[in-house]
């Protein structure tokens, strides 16, 4: 097991380029089994979630190669409709394989997916959408088994704009007979990226980003060479770190409209922000004003995946912030670790009352999930003295070269093996 050792109190300056988005790359990898031809995805970050998805593809019979930062997948010899349970336990996004494997084999078997323990995250919306397409689903002994003699287009209304359900239904409908319409679909930029990827393969998917997606089934998809969008959550993490510590960052590779909700809050905190094309420049004096209320919402609202990091910023802002987590019910596990550093946080159900303190002090903390781990790093960078963040396996699921990029900004952080 590895840990970070952080000597806090340094202002941060420099330029960072975002990796390709984890939450875009994973469904694209799942979609690679929809064609017998070679799929090349560029800029694939070397993070644990991606490596687990590549292992899943290998287990179902795909030929998977790494070439520098590219992943090359040839699924012409894919034979298995079963996704290995030992890998699904490690990766929530393994559920994306349901739609694509169903399309490929007309059968799919998967155990309930794992990932970070941040709430129930039921997949009922995924399964009800697949049933509407003509899939017969059996749930038994911790496994989900799906069968369909044929997939037939239909109208699907999602009770909630779930990203995963939207993507899974698209993957199942892309070669179905007729037209599928998904209403109240998720609007996240990663959905648009999946649409663009599939259309580059010869699919007919339209409307992503607007709340209604129309998929006209096609008989065949071909190979593609594709560069996914930049990671708005990774970019947001670095912007929050610099805002909290003070300094200036030029964040490259992410368009401002993809994290507009965060930028709006950071401006309210007192940061100066300039944007142009795919570059965001943020200046902060490190003495921030608290924003009274932040509520996580589906896109374009404030991202749940930035809630923990932004809460770490709020711990030293002047005033009180009411943070409301509307998406996942157990996403405040990091709060106890921040309190060890001197933070004043009161949790009640899905609401956190964060009263800004004059300073945080270094402490030994443990990362309990991906974004909570990133929040502890943000807090450690701001705190006086030395901090430790243990159990980096969670952080490694979503951030490539985390400490290297922070060092480029002037942070005093190092990774050591315990």
Coordinates of C-alpha atoms in Angstrom, one line a residue:
X1 CA 0.0 0.0 0.0
X2 CA 1.2 3.5 -0.8
X3 CA 0.6 6.8 0.9
X4 CA 1.1 10.5 0.1
X5 CA 3.2 12.7 2.4
X6 CA 2.3 16.4 2.0
X7 CA 4.0 19.4 3.4
X8 CA 1.2 22.0 3.2
X9 CA 1.1 25.8 3.0
X10 CA 2.6 26.3 -0.4
X11 CA 0.9 28.5 -3.1
X12 CA 0.6 26.7 -6.4
X13 CA 1.6 28.1 -9.8
X14 CA 1.8 26.6 -13.3
X15 CA 0.1 24.8 -16.2
X16 CA -1.6 21.4 -16.2
X17 CA -3.2 19.5 -19.0
X18 CA -6.2 17.3 -18.2
X19 CA -6.1 13.6 -19.0
X20 CA -8.8 12.1 -21.2
X21 CA -12.0 11.7 -19.1
X22 CA -12.2 8.5 -17.1
X23 CA -16.0 8.7 -17.3
X24 CA -15.8 9.0 -21.1
X25 CA -13.1 6.4 -21.8
X26 CA -14.9 3.6 -19.8
X27 CA -18.1 3.5 -21.9
X28 CA -16.1 3.9 -25.1
X29 CA -14.0 0.8 -24.2
X30 CA -17.3 -1.1 -23.5
X31 CA -18.6 0.0 -26.9
X32 CA -15.5 -1.4 -28.7
X33 CA -17.1 -4.9 -28.6
X34 CA -19.9 -3.6 -31.0
X35 CA -17.7 -4.1 -34.0
X36 CA -15.4 -6.8 -35.4
X37 CA -13.0 -4.2 -36.6
X38 CA -10.1 -2.6 -34.7
X39 CA -10.9 0.3 -32.3
X40 CA -8.2 2.7 -31.3
X41 CA -8.8 5.0 -28.4
X42 CA -6.1 7.7 -27.9
X43 CA -5.1 9.4 -24.6
X44 CA -6.3 6.5 -22.4
X45 CA -5.1 7.4 -18.9
X46 CA -3.1 4.7 -16.9
X47 CA -5.6 4.6 -14.1
X48 CA -6.9 1.5 -12.2
X49 CA -10.5 1.8 -13.5
X50 CA -9.3 1.8 -17.1
X51 CA -6.9 -1.1 -16.5
X52 CA -9.8 -3.1 -15.0
X53 CA -12.0 -2.4 -18.0
X54 CA -9.2 -3.5 -20.3
X55 CA -8.9 -6.8 -18.3
X56 CA -12.6 -7.3 -18.7
X57 CA -12.4 -6.9 -22.5
X58 CA -9.5 -9.4 -22.5
X59 CA -11.5 -11.9 -20.5
X60 CA -14.4 -11.9 -22.9
X61 CA -12.0 -12.7 -25.7
X62 CA -10.9 -9.3 -27.1
X63 CA -7.3 -8.7 -28.2
X64 CA -6.2 -5.7 -26.2
X65 CA -2.9 -3.8 -26.8
X66 CA -1.4 -0.8 -25.2
X67 CA 0.6 1.5 -27.5
X68 CA 2.0 4.5 -25.6
X69 CA -1.2 6.2 -24.4
X70 CA -3.5 4.4 -26.8
X71 CA -5.6 1.4 -26.3
X72 CA -6.2 -0.8 -29.3
X73 CA -9.0 -3.3 -29.1
X74 CA -9.8 -6.1 -31.6
X75 CA -13.0 -7.9 -30.6
X76 CA -13.3 -10.1 -33.7
X77 CA -12.6 -13.2 -31.6
X78 CA -14.7 -12.2 -28.6
X79 CA -16.6 -15.3 -27.5
X80 CA -17.8 -14.9 -23.9
X81 CA -21.0 -13.1 -22.8
X82 CA -20.0 -13.5 -19.1
X83 CA -18.2 -10.6 -17.4
X84 CA -15.9 -12.0 -14.7
X85 CA -17.2 -11.3 -11.2
X86 CA -13.7 -10.8 -9.7
X87 CA -13.3 -7.7 -12.0
X88 CA -16.9 -6.4 -11.7
X89 CA -16.4 -6.1 -8.0
X90 CA -13.5 -3.7 -8.6
X91 CA -15.3 -1.5 -11.2
X92 CA -18.7 0.1 -11.1
X93 CA -18.5 0.9 -14.8
X94 CA -18.3 -2.8 -15.7
X95 CA -22.1 -2.4 -15.9
X96 CA -21.7 -0.7 -19.2
X97 CA -20.7 -4.0 -20.7
X98 CA -24.3 -5.2 -20.3
X99 CA -25.6 -3.2 -23.2
X100 CA -22.7 -3.8 -25.6
X101 CA -22.3 -7.5 -24.8
X102 CA -26.1 -8.0 -25.2
X103 CA -25.9 -6.3 -28.6
X104 CA -23.0 -8.5 -29.6
X105 CA -24.1 -11.9 -28.3
X106 CA -27.8 -11.4 -27.5
X107 CA -26.9 -12.7 -24.0
X108 CA -25.0 -11.1 -21.1
X109 CA -24.2 -12.3 -17.5
X110 CA -22.7 -10.0 -14.9
X111 CA -22.4 -9.9 -11.1
X112 CA -23.6 -6.8 -9.4
X113 CA -20.9 -4.1 -10.0
X114 CA -18.6 -2.6 -7.4
X115 CA -16.5 0.5 -7.3
X116 CA -16.5 3.2 -4.6
X117 CA -18.8 2.7 -1.6
X118 CA -20.7 6.1 -1.9
X119 CA -24.3 4.8 -1.7
X120 CA -26.7 2.3 -3.1
X121 CA -26.5 3.3 -6.8
X122 CA -29.1 0.8 -7.9
X123 CA -29.1 -0.3 -11.5
X124 CA -32.9 -0.6 -11.8
X125 CA -33.0 2.1 -14.5
X126 CA -30.5 0.2 -16.6
X127 CA -32.5 -3.0 -16.3
X128 CA -35.9 -1.4 -16.9
X129 CA -34.6 0.3 -20.0
X130 CA -33.2 -3.0 -21.3
X131 CA -36.5 -4.7 -20.7
X132 CA -38.2 -2.1 -22.8
X133 CA -35.9 -3.1 -25.7
X134 CA -37.1 -6.7 -25.4
X135 CA -34.5 -8.1 -23.0
X136 CA -35.5 -10.9 -20.6
X137 CA -33.7 -10.4 -17.3
X138 CA -33.1 -12.9 -14.5
X139 CA -31.6 -11.9 -11.1
X140 CA -30.3 -14.8 -9.0
X141 CA -27.4 -15.5 -6.6
X142 CA -25.9 -12.0 -7.0
X143 CA -25.9 -12.3 -10.8
X144 CA -27.8 -10.5 -13.5
X145 CA -28.5 -12.6 -16.7
X146 CA -29.9 -11.0 -19.8
X147 CA -31.2 -12.7 -22.9
X148 CA -32.8 -11.3 -26.1
X149 CA -33.6 -13.1 -29.3
X150 CA -33.7 -9.6 -30.9
X151 CA -33.5 -6.0 -29.7
X152 CA -36.3 -3.8 -30.9
X153 CA -36.4 0.0 -30.7
X154 CA -38.9 1.7 -28.4
X155 CA -39.6 4.8 -26.4
X156 CA -38.0 4.9 -22.9
X157 CA -38.7 7.5 -20.2
X158 CA -36.1 7.6 -17.5
X159 CA -37.4 8.4 -14.0
X160 CA -34.1 10.1 -13.3
X161 CA -31.4 11.3 -15.8
X162 CA -29.0 8.5 -14.9
X163 CA -25.7 8.7 -16.8
X164 CA -25.0 5.0 -16.6
X165 CA -28.5 4.0 -17.6
X166 CA -28.5 6.4 -20.5
X167 CA -25.2 5.0 -21.8
X168 CA -26.2 1.4 -21.3
X169 CA -29.5 1.9 -23.2
X170 CA -27.6 3.6 -26.1
X171 CA -25.2 0.7 -26.3
X172 CA -28.1 -1.8 -26.4
X173 CA -30.1 0.2 -28.9
X174 CA -27.4 1.2 -31.4
X175 CA -27.9 -2.0 -33.5
X176 CA -31.5 -2.7 -32.5
X177 CA -34.3 -2.9 -35.0
X178 CA -36.0 0.4 -35.6
X179 CA -35.8 3.6 -33.6
X180 CA -35.3 4.1 -29.8
X181 CA -36.1 7.4 -28.1
X182 CA -34.7 8.0 -24.6
X183 CA -36.5 10.8 -22.8
X184 CA -35.2 12.6 -19.7
X185 CA -31.7 11.3 -20.7
X186 CA -28.6 12.4 -18.9
X187 CA -27.0 15.5 -20.5
X188 CA -23.4 15.1 -19.3
X189 CA -20.6 15.9 -21.8
X190 CA -19.5 12.2 -21.6
X191 CA -22.9 11.2 -23.2
X192 CA -22.1 13.5 -26.1
X193 CA -18.7 12.0 -26.4
X194 CA -20.2 8.5 -26.6
X195 CA -22.6 9.7 -29.2
X196 CA -19.8 11.1 -31.3
X197 CA -17.7 7.9 -30.9
X198 CA -20.5 5.7 -32.0
X199 CA -21.4 7.9 -34.9
X200 CA -17.8 7.8 -36.0
X201 CA -18.3 4.0 -36.1
X202 CA -21.3 4.3 -38.4
X203 CA -24.1 4.6 -35.8
X204 CA -27.1 7.0 -36.0
X205 CA -27.4 8.6 -32.5
X206 CA -28.7 12.2 -32.2
X207 CA -29.7 14.6 -29.4
X208 CA -27.1 13.9 -26.7
X209 CA -26.8 16.8 -24.3
X210 CA -30.4 17.9 -24.9
X211 CA -32.4 15.6 -22.7
X212 CA -33.9 13.5 -25.5
X213 CA -31.7 11.0 -27.5
X214 CA -32.9 9.3 -30.7
X215 CA -31.1 6.1 -31.8
X216 CA -31.8 4.6 -35.2
X217 CA -30.5 1.1 -35.2
X218 CA -27.9 0.1 -37.9
X219 CA -26.8 -3.4 -38.9
X220 CA -23.1 -2.9 -38.7
X221 CA -20.5 -0.7 -37.1
X222 CA -16.9 -0.3 -38.2
X223 CA -13.6 0.5 -36.5
X224 CA -12.6 3.9 -35.4
X225 CA -9.6 6.0 -34.2
X226 CA -10.8 8.4 -31.5
X227 CA -9.6 10.9 -29.0
X228 CA -12.0 11.3 -26.0
X229 CA -12.8 14.6 -24.3
X230 CA -10.7 15.9 -21.4
X231 CA -11.5 15.0 -17.8
X232 CA -13.6 17.8 -16.3
X233 CA -13.5 16.2 -12.8
X234 CA -9.7 16.0 -12.8
X235 CA -9.5 19.6 -14.1
X236 CA -11.9 20.7 -11.4
X237 CA -9.8 19.1 -8.7
X238 CA -6.7 21.0 -9.7
X239 CA -8.7 24.3 -10.0
X240 CA -10.1 23.7 -6.5
X241 CA -6.6 23.0 -5.1
X242 CA -5.1 26.2 -6.5
X243 CA -8.2 28.2 -5.4
X244 CA -7.8 26.9 -1.9
X245 CA -4.0 27.2 -1.6
X246 CA -3.7 30.5 -3.6
X247 CA -1.7 31.0 -6.7
X248 CA -2.4 30.7 -10.4
X249 CA -3.1 27.8 -12.8
X250 CA -3.6 27.5 -16.5
X251 CA -5.8 24.4 -16.9
X252 CA -5.7 23.0 -20.4
X253 CA -7.8 20.4 -22.2
X254 CA -11.2 21.1 -20.7
X255 CA -13.9 23.5 -22.0
X256 CA -15.3 26.0 -19.5
X257 CA -18.9 25.1 -20.3
X258 CA -18.3 21.5 -19.1
X259 CA -17.5 22.7 -15.5
X260 CA -19.5 26.0 -15.6
X261 CA -21.2 25.2 -12.2
X262 CA -17.8 24.9 -10.4
X263 CA -16.4 28.0 -12.1
X264 CA -19.4 30.0 -11.0
X265 CA -18.9 28.9 -7.3
X266 CA -15.2 29.7 -7.5
X267 CA -15.9 33.2 -8.8
X268 CA -18.3 33.6 -5.8
X269 CA -15.4 32.5 -3.6
X270 CA -13.4 35.4 -4.9
X271 CA -11.2 33.7 -7.6
X272 CA -10.5 35.5 -10.8
X273 CA -11.2 33.2 -13.8
X274 CA -10.6 33.7 -17.5
X275 CA -11.5 31.2 -20.2
X276 CA -10.6 30.7 -23.8
X277 CA -11.3 27.6 -26.0
X278 CA -10.0 24.7 -23.9
X279 CA -8.0 26.7 -21.4
X280 CA -9.1 27.9 -18.0
X281 CA -6.9 30.4 -16.1
X282 CA -7.6 30.8 -12.4
X283 CA -6.0 33.3 -9.9
X284 CA -6.6 33.1 -6.2
X285 CA -5.1 34.9 -3.1
X286 CA -6.0 31.9 -1.0
X287 CA -8.3 33.9 1.2
X288 CA -11.7 32.8 0.0
X289 CA -15.3 33.8 1.0
X290 CA -17.7 31.0 1.7
X291 CA -20.6 30.4 -0.7
X292 CA -23.8 30.0 1.3
X293 CA -25.3 27.1 -0.5
X294 CA -24.0 24.3 -2.9
X295 CA -26.3 21.5 -4.1
X296 CA -25.1 18.7 -6.3
X297 CA -27.3 18.1 -9.3
X298 CA -27.1 16.2 -12.6
X299 CA -25.3 18.1 -15.4
X300 CA -25.3 21.1 -15.9
X301 CA -25.6 21.4 -12.1
X302 CA -22.8 21.1 -9.6
X303 CA -21.1 17.7 -10.1
X304 CA -21.3 15.2 -7.3
X305 CA -17.8 14.1 -8.3
X306 CA -16.5 17.5 -7.2
X307 CA -18.5 17.7 -4.0
X308 CA -15.8 16.3 -1.7
X309 CA -12.9 18.4 -3.1
X310 CA -15.0 21.6 -3.0
X311 CA -16.0 20.8 0.6
X312 CA -12.3 20.6 1.5
X313 CA -11.9 24.1 0.0
X314 CA -14.9 25.3 2.1
X315 CA -13.2 24.2 5.4
X316 CA -11.0 27.3 5.4
X317 CA -13.3 29.8 3.5
X318 CA -14.5 32.8 5.6
X319 CA -18.1 32.0 6.6
X320 CA -20.4 29.0 6.5
X321 CA -21.3 26.8 3.5
X322 CA -24.3 24.5 3.4
X323 CA -23.5 21.5 1.1
X324 CA -26.4 19.4 0.0
X325 CA -25.6 16.0 -1.7
X326 CA -28.6 15.1 -3.8
X327 CA -27.2 12.1 -5.7
X328 CA -25.5 9.7 -3.4
X329 CA -26.5 9.1 0.2
X330 CA -23.1 8.2 1.8
X331 CA -20.7 10.6 0.1
X332 CA -19.5 12.3 3.3
X333 CA -17.2 9.6 4.6
X334 CA -14.2 11.9 4.1
X335 CA -15.7 14.5 6.6
X336 CA -14.4 12.6 9.7
X337 CA -10.9 12.7 8.2
X338 CA -11.1 16.4 7.6
X339 CA -12.2 16.9 11.2
X340 CA -9.0 15.3 12.2
X341 CA -7.3 18.2 10.5
X342 CA -9.3 20.7 12.4
X343 CA -12.3 21.2 10.0
X344 CA -15.6 22.2 11.5
X345 CA -18.2 20.0 9.7
X346 CA -21.6 18.8 10.9
X347 CA -23.3 16.1 8.9
X348 CA -27.0 15.4 8.9
X349 CA -28.4 13.0 6.3
X350 CA -27.4 14.4 2.9
X351 CA -26.4 17.9 4.2
X352 CA -23.1 19.1 5.5
X353 CA -22.7 22.4 7.4
X354 CA -19.1 23.5 6.8
X355 CA -18.0 26.4 9.0
X356 CA -14.7 27.9 7.8
X357 CA -11.8 27.8 10.2
X358 CA -8.7 30.0 10.2
X359 CA -6.4 27.0 9.4
X360 CA -6.2 23.3 9.0
X361 CA -3.3 21.3 10.6
X362 CA -1.5 18.3 9.3
X363 CA -2.8 14.9 10.2
X364 CA -2.7 11.2 9.2
X365 CA -5.8 10.4 7.1
X366 CA -7.2 7.5 5.1
X367 CA -8.9 7.8 1.7
X368 CA -12.2 5.9 1.8
X369 CA -13.2 6.5 -1.8
X370 CA -11.9 8.1 -5.0
X371 CA -13.1 11.7 -4.7
X372 CA -12.9 11.7 -0.9
X373 CA -9.2 10.8 -1.3
X374 CA -8.7 13.7 -3.6
X375 CA -10.4 16.0 -1.1
X376 CA -7.9 14.9 1.6
X377 CA -5.1 15.8 -0.8
X378 CA -6.6 19.2 -1.3
X379 CA -6.9 19.7 2.4
X380 CA -3.3 18.5 3.0
X381 CA -2.0 21.0 0.5
X382 CA -3.7 23.9 2.4
X383 CA -2.9 22.7 5.9
X384 CA -0.1 23.8 8.1
X385 CA 2.5 21.1 8.8
X386 CA 2.7 17.6 7.4
X387 CA -0.2 15.4 6.3
X388 CA -0.4 11.8 5.2
X389 CA -3.1 10.3 3.0
X390 CA -3.2 6.5 3.2
X391 CA -4.8 3.9 0.9
X392 CA -4.1 5.4 -2.5
X393 CA -5.8 2.5 -4.3
X394 CA -8.9 4.6 -4.4
X395 CA -7.2 7.7 -5.7
X396 CA -5.4 5.7 -8.4
X397 CA -8.8 4.7 -9.8
X398 CA -9.3 8.2 -11.3
X399 CA -6.1 10.2 -11.3
X400 CA -3.0 9.5 -13.4
X401 CA 0.3 11.1 -12.3
X402 CA -1.5 13.0 -9.5
X403 CA 1.5 13.8 -7.4
X404 CA 3.6 14.6 -10.5
X405 CA 1.1 17.2 -11.8
X406 CA 0.8 18.7 -8.3
X407 CA 4.6 18.9 -8.0
X408 CA 4.6 20.8 -11.3
X409 CA 2.5 23.4 -9.6
X410 CA 4.9 23.6 -6.7
X411 CA 3.2 21.3 -4.2
X412 CA 5.4 19.5 -1.7
X413 CA 4.0 16.0 -2.1
X414 CA 5.6 12.6 -2.4
X415 CA 4.4 9.1 -2.7
X416 CA 6.0 6.4 -0.6
X417 CA 5.4 2.7 -0.2
X418 CA 4.3 1.6 3.3

